[in-house]
Amino acid sequence: MENKETSIGGENQPSKKGLKKQQKAAEKEAKKEARKQAQGEQQASQEEDVSKGFYGNMPMIQSTERPDRTILDLKDLTPSLKDKKVWVRARLQTSRAKGKQCFFVLRQQKWTIQALVCVGPNVSKQMVKFSAGINKESIIDVEGFVRTVDQKIEACSQHDVELHCEQVWVVSSAEPRLPLLIEDAVRPDTDDALATVNQDTRLDNRILDLRTTTNQAIFRIEAGVCKYFRDFLMEKDFIEVHVPKIISAASEGGANVFTVSYFKDKAYLAQSPQLYKQMAMTADFDRVFTIGQVFRAEDSNTHRHLTEFVGLDLEMAFKFHYHEVVEVIGDMFVHIFKNLRDNLQEEIETVGRQYKSEPFKFLEPSLVLTYKEGVRLLQDNGVDMGDEDDLSTPSEKLLGRLIKQKYDTDFFILDKFPLAVRPFYTMPDPTDKKWSNSYDMFMRGEEILSGAQRVHCPELLTERAKEKGVDIQHIKSYIDSFRYGAPPHAGGGIGMERVTMLFLGLDNIRKTSMFPRDPKRLTP
Amino acid sequence: MYKVETFYNNDEQTSIPDVMYSCRNYHSQEDEIPSSESDPLAALERKQNEIFSRLQCLRDTVKQLSSKYTVSTDMTSSKTAVTSSKSVQGTSSDQSSVPLLSPQKLNLGDVIHDLVVSADPDSPPLSLLVLYKVASEMFKVFATSYIHSSVVSMPQNLREVFQNGGCTNRDGNEVAFTLLWKKVQNGPTLMINPHKQTVIEGESNIARYIQRLINPDFDKCVVGATRIDEWLNLAEQYIRGNKKENAAVLKSLNSKLGSADWLVGNTLSLADIVMWSVINQSKGQKDSPSNVKNWLQRCERNPYFDLANSAL
């Protein structure tokens, strides 16, 4: 295209467009100058990094040295340590940079504290920039002064102190993109506006999900259940035993067992330690309990079934009446509930913040009702069932609600079930053959324990097995174990995850199992 | 052109009814007795027998229906009552006193009748303990107590007042008193059948229920029942009253007890039991006037009060 303007007139004066071009060039020059100056400043400040050597990525800790440095826990940072310089190691939960300052939240299990890096005589801009850029969930070492604050920091557990950082080192960095955010994982589900994490994502990324304060609390409560179970029984002269889980014959009904290849043969994974608990009875151990995995190959995808779970089982020989055992089991539950209520109240409240539920109520000693009374209560409320029918799951839930309304307890025991619905090794009632010496225990309307007085006579056992249509050949070794003198005994087993789930009022058993196994999940 | 058959017949007679409704004759629809029966007396007798047999049929069907729906047919068994020898308290001709127990026992069905009373251990319902003793004379009562998880500590004597829980045989008993020690406001509550009722609150109301359980004819003596009700209402007021009001109540008690040994009638009644319980709960027995003090001791000497005394 012809440059009409410049060819017209051939004057020396530049035309309009030319003027504009010149202006633009001038502006560009000015900008370049400004940028150069800024860079110059930056370079200048880089050279003046006051905090060099006080921040950065720590070289991988390969146990090269043991510096004389005490690293405190976050829970110890209280106003009593005011103005002291401390070292802490925690996870970076969130960070927020604002010009010359960077606020970040450090988290250690369930304790959190707010930390601050701001430009000052010992802290440079580069350090603030570095702190703001650390990836979330990285493990960092921080040295700083503990300062008290005037306004309480509600969002953190250590709400009356703040950490003013002098040194920030990254011990182990996390990847920049996380599959789920911890703050989302702790949010209760009712908050519609903000994001929450659904169960499948949680279980796929279990290690991140387990870092939340709620999950830390849940598993501490589960540990409490085990501890108080053990403590109570050991005080009552029970011995802890461990029984094999690889067995040769399916213990209760062949349908729900996992098979494993055992060298050239096949073996099964134990459905319950029933068989071996009873053998321990005949071996004169008198009172035993065992804590171990139980494997059930049931293809049920419900909120309360897992294929592998931890069973807390006990068996006890008694003198005259199986109620001696029922009372021990009832007292054991009261002991567990009382101790959880008294010692782990903080954890229970933490769980309650994310998963709201009614607090667990119980009676001391435990409430025992007969099956007949329970059925009558249901019949009066319109449930159509016969006096000797088994309780269906909805009936059990309704019974739980009725008993809660009448006696105000979430835990109760039903005694004397009909014989027809119990397995063949249950001892029948002495006066009426329709009933059996068996009992079930319920928490919040869901069954957690099924137990009974066991048949300890080989002749009666054979007869009962025949009546129930069980093949005698399969259970020959079981019957033989009673041929050398067996004491009358009774017992029962509970699922640890189910008890924790029902105590806290959670809706799914996968929340109380660290790495749950169900028909659709084998990893992590 | 066309010939059409007549489609209605004019000649037919239509019968115009002269009666609005006609009913069957109720009386004697059977065949008339053959008049070969000469004796009119025999005929009368046969008629009478027929009526009797029909009456008997009717009575049988009513009995069947009553047993099916478990309705107590008092008509058949009213006069021949089952008496327990010690049960009738003070057969007085004075219409205003109402016995605690009645000669007749209520039919409670075949499953144990469980009364669940929730009470605060700080103010135990002593009247319940007395009524337990009274009720055990009539029914087989199974009494037990449980400590609810809302209560952290409890005095020892209250813990043992009823056998504390345990799963001994409930089956042989007719009535169960289940006492739950729990933190309740507004006094003890009673719950029997959760879907038929809400909780019944107040010690007097619980006493009213148990009284009618052990004496179903309580309301038949209207004057006495009303007098007792008056004292029961006063008892409820006493629990909530301040010192001045309670002092006034004690004064009126004093004046009443000046002229009689017991509050209503001339024997122990529900009014005495509940007033005694309420006064002992508020620890008012120390500064009560002399008649009241004597009456309190008179109550405590009664064997029914043994269990309640141990809970003081």
PDB file of C-alpha atoms in Angstrom, chain A residues 323 326-327 341 360-370 372-373 376-377 380-381 402 405-409 415, chain B residues 110-112 114 116 145-149 151-152 159 164-168 170-171 178 180 182 191-195:
ATOM      1  CA  HIS A 323     -27.413 -65.547  82.579  1.00  0.00           C
ATOM      2  CA  VAL A 326     -25.183 -62.383  79.838  1.00  0.00           C
ATOM      3  CA  GLU A 327     -24.559 -60.232  82.899  1.00  0.00           C
ATOM      4  CA  ARG A 341     -18.412 -41.008  77.556  1.00  0.00           C
ATOM      5  CA  PHE A 360     -25.750 -42.346  73.006  1.00  0.00           C
ATOM      6  CA  LYS A 361     -27.898 -43.267  76.006  1.00  0.00           C
ATOM      7  CA  PHE A 362     -27.689 -46.438  78.038  1.00  0.00           C
ATOM      8  CA  LEU A 363     -28.826 -47.906  81.340  1.00  0.00           C
ATOM      9  CA  GLU A 364     -26.716 -49.373  84.074  1.00  0.00           C
ATOM     10  CA  PRO A 365     -27.059 -52.324  84.355  1.00  0.00           C
ATOM     11  CA  SER A 366     -28.118 -53.126  80.814  1.00  0.00           C
ATOM     12  CA  LEU A 367     -31.793 -53.596  80.079  1.00  0.00           C
ATOM     13  CA  VAL A 368     -32.793 -57.221  79.461  1.00  0.00           C
ATOM     14  CA  LEU A 369     -36.186 -57.997  77.962  1.00  0.00           C
ATOM     15  CA  THR A 370     -37.576 -61.312  76.831  1.00  0.00           C
ATOM     16  CA  LYS A 372     -41.940 -62.419  74.006  1.00  0.00           C
ATOM     17  CA  GLU A 373     -42.096 -58.914  75.441  1.00  0.00           C
ATOM     18  CA  ARG A 376     -45.727 -58.105  72.077  1.00  0.00           C
ATOM     19  CA  LEU A 377     -44.467 -54.516  71.907  1.00  0.00           C
ATOM     20  CA  ASP A 380     -49.243 -53.762  69.798  1.00  0.00           C
ATOM     21  CA  ASN A 381     -47.778 -51.293  67.347  1.00  0.00           C
ATOM     22  CA  LEU A 402     -40.111 -48.188  70.750  1.00  0.00           C
ATOM     23  CA  GLN A 405     -39.344 -44.153  73.730  1.00  0.00           C
ATOM     24  CA  LYS A 406     -40.274 -46.356  76.644  1.00  0.00           C
ATOM     25  CA  TYR A 407     -37.003 -46.867  78.512  1.00  0.00           C
ATOM     26  CA  ASP A 408     -34.862 -44.088  76.988  1.00  0.00           C
ATOM     27  CA  THR A 409     -31.951 -46.360  76.141  1.00  0.00           C
ATOM     28  CA  ASP A 415     -33.311 -62.880  75.788  1.00  0.00           C
TER      29      ASP A 415
ATOM     30  CA  ASP B 110     -50.372 -62.835  79.509  1.00  0.00           C
ATOM     31  CA  VAL B 111     -47.326 -60.640  78.994  1.00  0.00           C
ATOM     32  CA  ILE B 112     -45.802 -58.724  81.888  1.00  0.00           C
ATOM     33  CA  ASP B 114     -44.235 -53.014  82.598  1.00  0.00           C
ATOM     34  CA  VAL B 116     -41.439 -47.481  83.474  1.00  0.00           C
ATOM     35  CA  SER B 145     -34.045 -50.155  88.815  1.00  0.00           C
ATOM     36  CA  TYR B 146     -31.549 -48.927  86.260  1.00  0.00           C
ATOM     37  CA  ILE B 147     -29.187 -45.973  86.255  1.00  0.00           C
ATOM     38  CA  HIS B 148     -29.413 -43.912  83.083  1.00  0.00           C
ATOM     39  CA  SER B 149     -26.300 -42.596  81.367  1.00  0.00           C
ATOM     40  CA  VAL B 151     -26.655 -39.679  85.923  1.00  0.00           C
ATOM     41  CA  VAL B 152     -23.019 -39.807  86.904  1.00  0.00           C
ATOM     42  CA  ARG B 159     -28.990 -47.810  94.313  1.00  0.00           C
ATOM     43  CA  ASN B 164     -30.638 -53.189  90.463  1.00  0.00           C
ATOM     44  CA  GLY B 165     -31.266 -54.763  87.099  1.00  0.00           C
ATOM     45  CA  GLY B 166     -30.020 -58.244  86.390  1.00  0.00           C
ATOM     46  CA  CYS B 167     -31.728 -60.634  84.062  1.00  0.00           C
ATOM     47  CA  THR B 168     -33.464 -62.951  86.512  1.00  0.00           C
ATOM     48  CA  ARG B 170     -39.241 -61.717  84.468  1.00  0.00           C
ATOM     49  CA  ASP B 171     -41.561 -64.260  83.011  1.00  0.00           C
ATOM     50  CA  THR B 178     -38.984 -50.425  86.293  1.00  0.00           C
ATOM     51  CA  LEU B 180     -34.958 -45.414  85.820  1.00  0.00           C
ATOM     52  CA  LYS B 182     -32.403 -40.216  85.176  1.00  0.00           C
ATOM     53  CA  MET B 191     -44.474 -44.485  80.433  1.00  0.00           C
ATOM     54  CA  ILE B 192     -46.216 -47.746  79.720  1.00  0.00           C
ATOM     55  CA  ASN B 193     -47.129 -47.979  76.078  1.00  0.00           C
ATOM     56  CA  PRO B 194     -45.180 -45.552  73.898  1.00  0.00           C
ATOM     57  CA  HIS B 195     -47.540 -45.537  70.966  1.00  0.00           C
TER      58      HIS B 195
END
